[in-house]
Amino acid sequence: MYNASHGYPYPPPPPRPQPQQYYNGGTSYDFPEDTYFDPGPPASQPPQPAPAYAYSPSPAPAPAPSKEKRHKSRSHRHGHSHDHSQSQPPPQSHYPPSAHAPPPVPQPPVRVVRVLTLLIEDKRSGEEMLTEVRVPLRPADPGDTGMWADAQEVSEELQRGPSRIDGRAKVYTMRGRYKQLFLRILDDGRHVCQPANLKVSPERTLEIFVEDVSVEVSYRLRLCT
């Protein structure tokens, strides 16, 4: 063949080699350009190691305790709580006692309604009588015997009953060698009395005396003259 550009004969160039396609094995194959190449399925991946937190089955539930064991454990628990409560010290108050606490209020003495026997000696007529009245009595002081009665309550109960004292008179009881006047009866039947302590014997008896007021008045008149 003659090449006009160079002026001498030039052989035609050899055919250009076609691109080669490879696969993973490294061997080359020639395929025509218009041929479809199917690479095939991808190569299998190497096995992956199992994770460290692999699932482990949960332990089986423990069997329920029998009634006898449950009773023993319950009694043991109760006994333990009882011993624990006994061993604990009593709770202490967080507030200290006040230094200015009020003093305790004294309680009034106990008064019990009892039957009181009155031994009456009427010096106006020489008559002696016995009567009973129901009045409150309170015990005597420590170290002393007998009881105490209120003069006003005794007088009201005496003059309310059938053994009342009639006529003008004065009524008293003896405290040692002293007369304790506690009732005075006027001409119109009214009586004058006031609260006072009357000493009652341990047998719950009270001896009283009745005198005429005129005797005392006439005696004073004789002294004045």
C-alpha positions as CSV (number, residue, x, y, z in Angstrom):
1,M,0.0,0.0,0.0
2,Y,1.2,3.4,-0.8
3,N,1.0,6.2,1.8
4,A,0.8,9.5,0.1
5,S,1.7,11.5,3.2
6,H,5.1,9.9,3.5
7,G,5.9,9.1,-0.1
8,Y,6.8,5.5,0.5
9,P,4.9,2.4,0.9
10,Y,3.6,1.9,4.5
11,P,1.8,-1.2,5.8
12,P,-1.5,-0.7,7.4
13,P,-1.4,-0.5,11.3
14,P,-2.3,-3.6,13.2
15,P,-5.8,-3.8,14.7
16,R,-6.2,-2.2,18.2
17,P,-6.6,-4.7,20.9
18,Q,-10.0,-4.7,22.5
19,P,-10.3,-3.9,26.2
20,Q,-10.1,-6.9,28.4
21,Q,-12.5,-7.6,31.3
22,Y,-11.5,-9.4,34.4
23,Y,-13.2,-11.2,37.2
24,N,-12.1,-12.1,40.6
25,G,-10.1,-15.0,39.5
26,G,-7.6,-12.8,37.6
27,T,-7.9,-14.7,34.2
28,S,-8.7,-12.4,31.2
29,Y,-11.3,-13.1,28.6
30,D,-12.0,-11.4,25.3
31,F,-15.7,-10.5,24.6
32,P,-17.0,-8.7,21.6
33,E,-18.2,-5.2,22.2
34,D,-21.8,-5.9,21.5
35,T,-22.0,-8.9,23.9
36,Y,-23.7,-8.3,27.3
37,F,-21.6,-9.5,30.2
38,D,-23.4,-10.9,33.3
39,P,-21.0,-10.7,36.2
40,G,-23.1,-13.3,38.1
41,P,-24.0,-13.3,41.8
42,P,-21.6,-11.6,44.1
43,A,-19.1,-13.5,45.9
44,S,-20.2,-14.9,49.3
45,Q,-19.2,-12.8,52.3
46,P,-17.0,-14.5,54.9
47,P,-19.0,-15.5,58.1
48,Q,-19.2,-12.7,60.7
49,P,-18.3,-13.5,64.4
50,A,-21.2,-13.8,66.8
51,P,-21.7,-10.7,69.1
52,A,-20.5,-10.9,72.7
53,Y,-24.0,-10.3,74.1
54,A,-25.4,-13.6,72.8
55,Y,-28.9,-14.4,74.2
56,S,-28.9,-16.7,77.2
57,P,-32.1,-18.3,78.4
58,S,-33.5,-16.9,81.8
59,P,-33.3,-19.3,84.8
60,A,-36.4,-21.2,85.6
61,P,-38.5,-19.8,88.5
62,A,-38.0,-21.4,91.9
63,P,-40.8,-23.6,93.2
64,A,-43.2,-22.0,95.7
65,P,-42.4,-22.9,99.3
66,S,-44.6,-25.3,101.1
67,K,-47.2,-24.2,103.7
68,E,-45.0,-25.5,106.5
69,K,-42.0,-23.6,105.4
70,R,-44.1,-20.4,104.7
71,H,-45.5,-20.6,108.2
72,K,-42.0,-21.0,109.7
73,S,-40.6,-18.1,107.7
74,R,-43.6,-15.9,108.7
75,S,-43.2,-16.8,112.4
76,H,-39.5,-16.2,112.2
77,R,-40.1,-12.8,110.5
78,H,-42.7,-11.8,113.1
79,G,-40.4,-12.9,115.9
80,H,-37.5,-11.0,114.4
81,S,-39.6,-7.8,114.0
82,H,-40.9,-8.3,117.6
83,D,-37.3,-8.6,119.0
84,H,-36.2,-5.7,116.9
85,S,-39.0,-3.5,118.2
86,Q,-38.2,-4.5,121.8
87,S,-34.5,-3.8,121.4
88,Q,-35.1,-0.3,120.1
89,P,-34.9,2.4,122.8
90,P,-38.1,4.5,123.4
91,P,-38.2,7.6,121.3
92,Q,-37.0,10.7,123.0
93,S,-38.6,14.1,122.7
94,H,-36.8,16.6,120.6
95,Y,-38.0,19.4,122.8
96,P,-36.5,19.8,126.3
97,P,-38.9,20.2,129.2
98,S,-39.8,23.8,129.9
99,A,-38.1,25.3,132.9
100,H,-41.2,27.4,133.6
101,A,-43.8,24.6,133.5
102,P,-46.9,25.5,135.6
103,P,-47.2,23.6,138.9
104,P,-49.8,20.9,139.0
105,V,-53.2,21.9,140.1
106,P,-54.2,20.3,143.4
107,Q,-57.2,18.1,143.2
108,P,-60.1,18.8,145.6
109,P,-60.6,16.2,148.3
110,V,-63.0,13.4,147.6
111,R,-66.3,13.7,149.2
112,V,-68.6,10.6,149.5
113,V,-72.2,10.8,150.7
114,R,-72.5,8.7,153.8
115,V,-75.0,8.2,156.6
116,L,-74.1,10.3,159.6
117,T,-75.6,9.5,163.0
118,L,-76.4,12.5,165.2
119,L,-76.5,12.0,168.9
120,I,-78.6,15.0,170.2
121,E,-78.7,16.0,173.8
122,D,-81.3,18.8,174.4
123,K,-80.4,20.5,177.7
124,R,-83.6,22.5,177.6
125,S,-85.7,19.5,178.5
126,G,-83.1,16.8,179.2
127,E,-84.2,14.8,176.2
128,E,-81.7,12.7,174.2
129,M,-82.4,11.8,170.6
130,L,-80.8,9.9,167.8
131,T,-81.3,10.7,164.1
132,E,-79.5,9.9,160.8
133,V,-78.8,12.2,158.0
134,R,-77.1,11.7,154.6
135,V,-74.3,14.2,154.0
136,P,-71.0,14.2,152.1
137,L,-68.0,13.2,154.3
138,R,-64.4,13.6,153.5
139,P,-61.5,11.7,155.1
140,A,-59.4,13.5,157.8
141,D,-55.9,14.6,157.4
142,P,-53.1,12.0,157.2
143,G,-52.2,10.7,160.6
144,D,-55.6,11.7,162.0
145,T,-58.7,9.6,162.6
146,G,-62.3,10.2,161.7
147,M,-63.8,12.3,159.0
148,W,-65.0,15.8,158.3
149,A,-68.6,17.1,157.7
150,D,-69.8,20.5,156.7
151,A,-71.9,22.3,159.4
152,Q,-74.2,23.9,156.9
153,E,-75.1,20.6,155.2
154,V,-75.7,18.9,158.5
155,S,-77.9,21.7,159.7
156,E,-80.1,21.8,156.6
157,E,-80.5,18.0,156.6
158,L,-81.4,18.0,160.3
159,Q,-84.0,20.8,160.1
160,R,-85.5,19.2,157.0
161,G,-86.4,16.0,158.8
162,P,-88.8,15.0,161.5
163,S,-86.1,15.3,164.2
164,R,-85.7,19.0,163.6
165,I,-85.1,21.3,166.6
166,D,-88.0,23.6,167.5
167,G,-88.1,26.8,169.4
168,R,-85.4,29.3,170.1
169,A,-82.1,27.5,170.6
170,K,-78.4,27.3,169.8
171,V,-76.7,24.1,168.7
172,Y,-73.0,23.3,169.1
173,T,-70.5,20.4,169.3
174,M,-67.4,20.0,171.4
175,R,-63.9,20.3,170.0
176,G,-61.8,19.2,173.0
177,R,-62.9,21.5,175.8
178,Y,-64.3,24.2,173.4
179,K,-67.8,24.7,172.2
180,Q,-68.2,24.9,168.4
181,L,-71.5,26.7,167.7
182,F,-72.7,26.0,164.2
183,L,-76.6,26.5,164.3
184,R,-78.9,29.1,165.8
185,I,-82.7,28.9,165.7
186,L,-84.7,32.1,165.9
187,D,-88.1,32.7,167.5
188,D,-89.9,32.6,164.1
189,G,-88.4,29.2,163.3
190,R,-85.7,30.4,160.9
191,H,-82.2,29.1,161.4
192,V,-78.9,30.7,160.9
193,C,-75.8,28.6,159.9
194,Q,-72.6,28.9,158.0
195,P,-70.1,26.4,156.5
196,A,-67.7,25.0,159.1
197,N,-65.8,21.8,159.7
198,L,-67.4,19.4,162.1
199,K,-65.2,16.5,163.4
200,V,-66.9,13.1,162.9
201,S,-65.8,10.0,164.8
202,P,-64.4,7.0,162.9
203,E,-67.8,5.3,163.6
204,R,-69.5,8.2,161.6
205,T,-71.2,9.7,164.7
206,L,-71.5,13.3,165.8
207,E,-72.6,14.4,169.3
208,I,-74.4,17.7,169.4
209,F,-75.9,19.8,172.2
210,V,-78.9,22.1,172.3
211,E,-79.3,25.0,174.7
212,D,-81.8,27.8,175.2
213,V,-80.7,31.2,174.1
214,S,-82.5,32.9,177.1
215,V,-80.2,31.2,179.6
216,E,-77.1,32.9,178.1
217,V,-78.9,36.2,177.9
218,S,-80.0,36.1,181.5
219,Y,-76.5,35.1,182.6
220,R,-75.0,38.1,180.9
221,L,-77.5,40.4,182.4
222,R,-76.6,39.2,185.9
223,L,-72.9,39.9,185.1
224,C,-73.6,43.4,183.9
225,T,-75.6,44.3,187.1
